[in-house]
Amino acid sequence: MKKTIAILLMLVMLLPSQAFAASVSTSYVEKLYFESYKDSVKEVRAAQKKMNKVVCPDVQKLTSKSKASVAKYKTVAKSKPSKDVLAKAKADKDQDKKLLSKAKKECSASKKNIKKESNKALKDIAVYKAGLVKVIKTHLEGKDSLSQEQFTKTVHDGLTHIDSSFRDILYSLRTHSQ
């Protein structure tokens, strides 16, 4: 009875590593260890899109001010005013359009830099993840010398690093957008 239990325990411990010894697919490893990875990437992409709407609140104010000055200019022009009044309305309209154009350029450059930084961070995470997948596959195929405890710690540390990197990106995007 004791021998049977010992043999069963050995089979339970050895069988999983032997079953994977042939070959482990990357998709299997990703499904098993990185199930929330794609959701995290989607969350970053969504935050990038939201950033576009709120990173430059002055653009919205200047847009409404420019529209108001254009409408005022059209109203003044239709009422056949003096040259001075018309010139003043035109100068206000041109000034507002110029300010809006400048703000849009600055906003666009700012958004481009922020998005570039977050995309670089996503690429760094993808490279790190690929290395971790390789370590996992190597271990599951029995081609490394890591103990189960070392492997578990390595995977846990790697997954923690990836999660914290995603949190850092999201925090950065959210602070830029406020």
Short mmCIF file of C-alpha atoms in Angstrom, two decimals:
data_model
loop_
_atom_site.label_atom_id
_atom_site.label_comp_id
_atom_site.label_asym_id
_atom_site.label_seq_id
_atom_site.Cartn_x
_atom_site.Cartn_y
_atom_site.Cartn_z
CA MET A 1 0.00 0.00 0.00
CA LYS A 2 2.79 2.42 0.91
CA LYS A 3 4.65 1.52 -2.27
CA THR A 4 1.52 2.16 -4.35
CA ILE A 5 1.04 5.58 -2.76
CA ALA A 6 4.70 6.41 -3.29
CA ILE A 7 4.53 5.34 -6.93
CA LEU A 8 1.35 7.37 -7.46
CA LEU A 9 2.97 10.42 -5.89
CA MET A 10 6.02 10.03 -8.12
CA LEU A 11 3.80 9.68 -11.17
CA VAL A 12 1.81 12.77 -10.22
CA MET A 13 5.03 14.75 -9.77
CA LEU A 14 6.82 13.42 -12.85
CA LEU A 15 3.94 12.94 -15.27
CA PRO A 16 3.16 16.61 -15.92
CA SER A 17 6.79 17.46 -16.69
CA GLN A 18 7.12 14.35 -18.88
CA ALA A 19 3.88 15.09 -20.70
CA PHE A 20 5.21 18.50 -21.70
CA ALA A 21 8.70 17.27 -22.44
CA ALA A 22 7.93 16.76 -26.12
CA SER A 23 6.94 20.31 -27.00
CA VAL A 24 4.95 23.14 -25.51
CA SER A 25 3.24 25.61 -27.79
CA THR A 26 3.56 29.33 -27.29
CA SER A 27 -0.20 29.74 -27.50
CA TYR A 28 -0.64 27.23 -24.67
CA VAL A 29 1.85 29.11 -22.48
CA GLU A 30 0.22 32.45 -23.29
CA LYS A 31 -3.24 31.10 -22.56
CA LEU A 32 -2.09 29.56 -19.29
CA TYR A 33 0.12 32.36 -17.93
CA PHE A 34 -0.86 35.55 -19.79
CA GLU A 35 -4.64 35.42 -19.95
CA SER A 36 -5.08 39.11 -19.07
CA TYR A 37 -2.27 40.42 -21.28
CA LYS A 38 -4.46 41.28 -24.27
CA ASP A 39 -7.02 42.95 -22.01
CA SER A 40 -4.27 45.10 -20.52
CA VAL A 41 -3.06 46.14 -23.98
CA LYS A 42 -6.65 47.04 -24.93
CA GLU A 43 -6.96 49.10 -21.75
CA VAL A 44 -3.80 51.04 -22.64
CA ARG A 45 -5.10 51.66 -26.19
CA ALA A 46 -8.41 52.90 -24.78
CA ALA A 47 -6.55 55.23 -22.40
CA GLN A 48 -4.55 56.57 -25.35
CA LYS A 49 -7.78 57.38 -27.19
CA LYS A 50 -9.31 59.05 -24.14
CA MET A 51 -6.12 61.04 -23.72
CA ASN A 52 -6.70 62.57 -27.15
CA LYS A 53 -9.95 64.12 -25.97
CA VAL A 54 -8.81 65.59 -22.67
CA VAL A 55 -5.07 66.21 -22.85
CA CYS A 56 -5.60 69.74 -24.20
CA PRO A 57 -8.68 71.34 -22.64
CA ASP A 58 -7.61 74.79 -23.87
CA VAL A 59 -8.23 73.65 -27.45
CA GLN A 60 -11.93 73.12 -26.71
CA LYS A 61 -12.19 76.56 -25.11
CA LEU A 62 -10.36 78.21 -27.98
CA THR A 63 -12.51 76.36 -30.52
CA SER A 64 -15.72 77.66 -28.98
CA LYS A 65 -14.22 81.16 -28.71
CA SER A 66 -13.14 81.05 -32.37
CA LYS A 67 -16.59 79.89 -33.49
CA ALA A 68 -18.18 82.71 -31.49
CA SER A 69 -15.88 85.33 -33.03
CA VAL A 70 -16.55 83.99 -36.54
CA ALA A 71 -20.30 84.16 -35.89
CA LYS A 72 -19.93 87.67 -34.47
CA TYR A 73 -17.92 88.75 -37.50
CA LYS A 74 -20.56 87.40 -39.87
CA THR A 75 -23.30 89.16 -37.93
CA VAL A 76 -21.37 92.43 -37.90
CA ALA A 77 -20.57 92.12 -41.63
CA LYS A 78 -24.25 91.62 -42.50
CA SER A 79 -25.29 94.73 -40.55
CA LYS A 80 -23.13 97.00 -42.77
CA PRO A 81 -21.14 98.65 -39.94
CA SER A 82 -18.42 101.24 -40.14
CA LYS A 83 -14.97 100.22 -41.31
CA ASP A 84 -13.57 100.45 -37.77
CA VAL A 85 -16.17 98.09 -36.26
CA LEU A 86 -15.75 95.62 -39.11
CA ALA A 87 -11.94 95.79 -38.83
CA LYS A 88 -12.15 95.19 -35.07
CA ALA A 89 -14.42 92.14 -35.53
CA LYS A 90 -12.14 90.77 -38.26
CA ALA A 91 -9.04 91.29 -36.07
CA ASP A 92 -10.74 89.45 -33.17
CA LYS A 93 -11.72 86.59 -35.50
CA ASP A 94 -8.20 86.32 -36.96
CA GLN A 95 -6.60 86.48 -33.51
CA ASP A 96 -8.85 83.70 -32.19
CA LYS A 97 -8.14 81.52 -35.23
CA LYS A 98 -4.40 82.07 -34.80
CA LEU A 99 -4.52 81.15 -31.11
CA LEU A 100 -6.58 78.05 -31.90
CA SER A 101 -4.17 76.95 -34.61
CA LYS A 102 -1.18 77.38 -32.28
CA ALA A 103 -2.90 75.47 -29.46
CA LYS A 104 -3.82 72.62 -31.83
CA LYS A 105 -0.21 72.30 -33.01
CA GLU A 106 1.11 72.21 -29.44
CA CYS A 107 -1.58 69.75 -28.40
CA SER A 108 -0.85 67.50 -31.36
CA ALA A 109 2.87 67.45 -30.57
CA SER A 110 2.17 66.71 -26.91
CA LYS A 111 -0.22 63.85 -27.74
CA LYS A 112 2.24 62.43 -30.23
CA ASN A 113 5.06 62.36 -27.63
CA ILE A 114 2.86 60.81 -24.94
CA LYS A 115 1.58 58.14 -27.32
CA LYS A 116 5.11 57.45 -28.55
CA GLU A 117 6.30 56.91 -24.97
CA SER A 118 3.43 54.58 -24.13
CA ASN A 119 3.89 52.58 -27.36
CA LYS A 120 7.60 52.18 -26.55
CA ALA A 121 6.67 50.92 -23.09
CA LEU A 122 4.21 48.43 -24.66
CA LYS A 123 6.99 47.17 -26.94
CA ASP A 124 9.31 46.76 -23.94
CA ILE A 125 6.62 44.74 -22.17
CA ALA A 126 6.15 42.56 -25.26
CA VAL A 127 9.89 41.86 -25.42
CA TYR A 128 9.98 41.03 -21.71
CA LYS A 129 6.93 38.77 -22.10
CA ALA A 130 8.57 36.93 -25.01
CA GLY A 131 11.61 36.23 -22.85
CA LEU A 132 9.40 34.99 -20.01
CA VAL A 133 7.47 32.74 -22.43
CA LYS A 134 10.79 31.26 -23.55
CA VAL A 135 11.79 30.56 -19.93
CA ILE A 136 8.42 28.92 -19.25
CA LYS A 137 8.55 26.78 -22.38
CA THR A 138 12.10 25.70 -21.62
CA HIS A 139 11.11 24.67 -18.10
CA LEU A 140 7.95 22.85 -19.17
CA GLU A 141 9.91 20.96 -21.81
CA GLY A 142 12.39 19.92 -19.11
CA LYS A 143 15.35 21.61 -20.76
CA ASP A 144 16.44 23.80 -17.83
CA SER A 145 17.90 23.20 -14.41
CA LEU A 146 15.46 25.32 -12.41
CA SER A 147 13.75 23.73 -9.47
CA GLN A 148 9.98 24.06 -9.29
CA GLU A 149 10.37 26.66 -6.55
CA GLN A 150 12.84 28.73 -8.61
CA PHE A 151 10.60 28.45 -11.66
CA THR A 152 7.53 29.54 -9.69
CA LYS A 153 9.43 32.52 -8.27
CA THR A 154 10.77 33.51 -11.70
CA VAL A 155 7.32 33.35 -13.28
CA HIS A 156 5.69 35.19 -10.38
CA ASP A 157 8.31 37.96 -10.51
CA GLY A 158 7.95 38.22 -14.28
CA LEU A 159 4.17 38.45 -14.17
CA THR A 160 4.37 41.01 -11.37
CA HIS A 161 6.80 43.08 -13.44
CA ILE A 162 4.48 43.00 -16.45
CA ASP A 163 1.45 43.98 -14.36
CA SER A 164 3.30 46.85 -12.71
CA SER A 165 4.52 48.05 -16.11
CA PHE A 166 0.94 48.16 -17.39
CA ARG A 167 -0.12 50.06 -14.25
CA ASP A 168 2.71 52.55 -14.79
CA ILE A 169 1.68 53.16 -18.40
CA LEU A 170 -1.97 53.65 -17.44
CA TYR A 171 -1.03 55.97 -14.58
CA SER A 172 1.14 58.00 -16.93
CA LEU A 173 -1.61 58.29 -19.53
CA ARG A 174 -4.19 59.26 -16.94
CA THR A 175 -2.00 61.92 -15.33
CA HIS A 176 -1.18 63.42 -18.73
CA SER A 177 -4.83 63.56 -19.55
CA GLN A 178 -5.86 65.53 -16.48
#
